[in-house]
């Protein structure tokens, strides 16, 4: 791995990547993290530079980094949607109300307990990789050597089982 090349790419392209992330995420801190995370992944080996490119001024690097930043932001947005869906699972009231932090914490603990006890090991693994590690469905599929369709099936199964536990009156339990 060429640290000098990655550093040069950072100096050259970080600003554009940050502005793109900010336009997608609408949060300065999250946009900085998203743009920086691309370079952190390159440095720690979780991502690899495109093969055949070695000049930081090559426009293909810029395009690749912008696509990487966009995809990372889309993963963050998708994770937000999943997180929001599960937060709604925890709320059984028809309208949002102010809930003491202790109650919210207890609900999260209950959710984690249900994830550990109700879901099958494979479904639990997929669920944790998606919600805790913020991996995309494609990355989960690669990591577990299963199809993306299987990942979606496991996530749907996890959602359904958790909904059944949090909303028994809806599911007849």
GROMACS .gro file of C-alpha atoms in nm, residues 57-161:
model
  105
   57UNK     CA    1  -0.357   1.349  -1.057
   58UNK     CA    2  -0.523   1.087  -1.278
   59UNK     CA    3  -0.889   1.196  -1.320
   60UNK     CA    4  -0.994   0.833  -1.286
   61UNK     CA    5  -0.887   0.845  -0.920
   62UNK     CA    6  -1.109   1.145  -0.862
   63UNK     CA    7  -1.405   0.975  -1.026
   64UNK     CA    8  -1.345   0.654  -0.830
   65UNK     CA    9  -1.321   0.845  -0.501
   66UNK     CA   10  -1.639   1.042  -0.573
   67UNK     CA   11  -1.829   0.722  -0.654
   68UNK     CA   12  -1.690   0.564  -0.336
   69UNK     CA   13  -1.800   0.866  -0.132
   70UNK     CA   14  -2.146   0.863  -0.289
   71UNK     CA   15  -2.189   0.489  -0.226
   72UNK     CA   16  -2.070   0.526   0.134
   73UNK     CA   17  -2.319   0.808   0.190
   74UNK     CA   18  -2.599   0.600   0.040
   75UNK     CA   19  -2.507   0.320   0.280
   76UNK     CA   20  -2.525   0.568   0.569
   77UNK     CA   21  -2.865   0.693   0.451
   78UNK     CA   22  -2.987   0.335   0.414
   79UNK     CA   23  -2.861   0.254   0.763
   80UNK     CA   24  -3.049   0.557   0.896
   81UNK     CA   25  -3.369   0.419   0.743
   82UNK     CA   26  -3.313   0.077   0.902
   83UNK     CA   27  -3.231   0.236   1.237
   84UNK     CA   28  -3.542   0.455   1.218
   85UNK     CA   29  -3.758   0.154   1.133
   86UNK     CA   30  -3.633  -0.032   1.439
   87UNK     CA   31  -3.679   0.275   1.657
   88UNK     CA   32  -4.040   0.285   1.542
   89UNK     CA   33  -4.068  -0.082   1.642
   90UNK     CA   34  -3.982   0.019   1.994
   91UNK     CA   35  -4.259   0.274   2.010
   92UNK     CA   36  -4.600   0.116   2.060
   93UNK     CA   37  -4.775   0.449   2.115
   94UNK     CA   38  -4.964   0.580   1.810
   95UNK     CA   39  -4.803   0.924   1.845
   96UNK     CA   40  -4.451   1.007   1.954
   97UNK     CA   41  -4.421   1.110   2.317
   98UNK     CA   42  -4.136   1.220   2.533
   99UNK     CA   43  -3.993   0.911   2.696
  100UNK     CA   44  -3.741   0.917   2.980
  101UNK     CA   45  -3.394   0.803   2.877
  102UNK     CA   46  -3.417   0.507   3.117
  103UNK     CA   47  -3.726   0.380   2.933
  104UNK     CA   48  -3.559   0.416   2.594
  105UNK     CA   49  -3.250   0.236   2.725
  106UNK     CA   50  -3.468  -0.046   2.858
  107UNK     CA   51  -3.634  -0.078   2.517
  108UNK     CA   52  -3.297  -0.100   2.344
  109UNK     CA   53  -3.188  -0.366   2.591
  110UNK     CA   54  -3.510  -0.555   2.523
  111UNK     CA   55  -3.450  -0.528   2.149
  112UNK     CA   56  -3.095  -0.657   2.187
  113UNK     CA   57  -3.215  -0.942   2.407
  114UNK     CA   58  -3.478  -1.037   2.149
  115UNK     CA   59  -3.223  -1.023   1.869
  116UNK     CA   60  -3.002  -1.262   2.067
  117UNK     CA   61  -3.279  -1.503   2.166
  118UNK     CA   62  -3.549  -1.496   1.896
  119UNK     CA   63  -3.351  -1.476   1.573
  120UNK     CA   64  -3.172  -1.771   1.418
  121UNK     CA   65  -2.792  -1.747   1.428
  122UNK     CA   66  -2.765  -1.659   1.056
  123UNK     CA   67  -3.046  -1.402   1.072
  124UNK     CA   68  -2.892  -1.252   1.387
  125UNK     CA   69  -2.552  -1.229   1.215
  126UNK     CA   70  -2.700  -1.055   0.911
  127UNK     CA   71  -2.903  -0.821   1.133
  128UNK     CA   72  -2.598  -0.727   1.346
  129UNK     CA   73  -2.376  -0.669   1.042
  130UNK     CA   74  -2.641  -0.440   0.896
  131UNK     CA   75  -2.740  -0.245   1.207
  132UNK     CA   76  -2.428  -0.252   1.425
  133UNK     CA   77  -2.148  -0.263   1.167
  134UNK     CA   78  -2.341  -0.058   0.907
  135UNK     CA   79  -2.243  -0.290   0.623
  136UNK     CA   80  -2.434  -0.273   0.297
  137UNK     CA   81  -2.637  -0.572   0.190
  138UNK     CA   82  -2.381  -0.638  -0.083
  139UNK     CA   83  -2.094  -0.633   0.169
  140UNK     CA   84  -2.285  -0.863   0.404
  141UNK     CA   85  -2.345  -1.106   0.119
  142UNK     CA   86  -1.975  -1.107   0.031
  143UNK     CA   87  -1.869  -1.137   0.395
  144UNK     CA   88  -2.101  -1.434   0.464
  145UNK     CA   89  -2.070  -1.592   0.118
  146UNK     CA   90  -2.446  -1.578   0.059
  147UNK     CA   91  -2.657  -1.405  -0.205
  148UNK     CA   92  -2.788  -1.053  -0.163
  149UNK     CA   93  -3.138  -1.200  -0.189
  150UNK     CA   94  -3.060  -1.416   0.115
  151UNK     CA   95  -2.945  -1.106   0.304
  152UNK     CA   96  -3.272  -0.929   0.225
  153UNK     CA   97  -3.466  -1.241   0.330
  154UNK     CA   98  -3.286  -1.252   0.665
  155UNK     CA   99  -3.345  -0.881   0.727
  156UNK     CA  100  -3.714  -0.917   0.643
  157UNK     CA  101  -3.737  -1.218   0.874
  158UNK     CA  102  -3.566  -1.025   1.155
  159UNK     CA  103  -3.801  -0.730   1.107
  160UNK     CA  104  -4.109  -0.952   1.107
  161UNK     CA  105  -4.005  -1.144   1.420
   0.00000   0.00000   0.00000
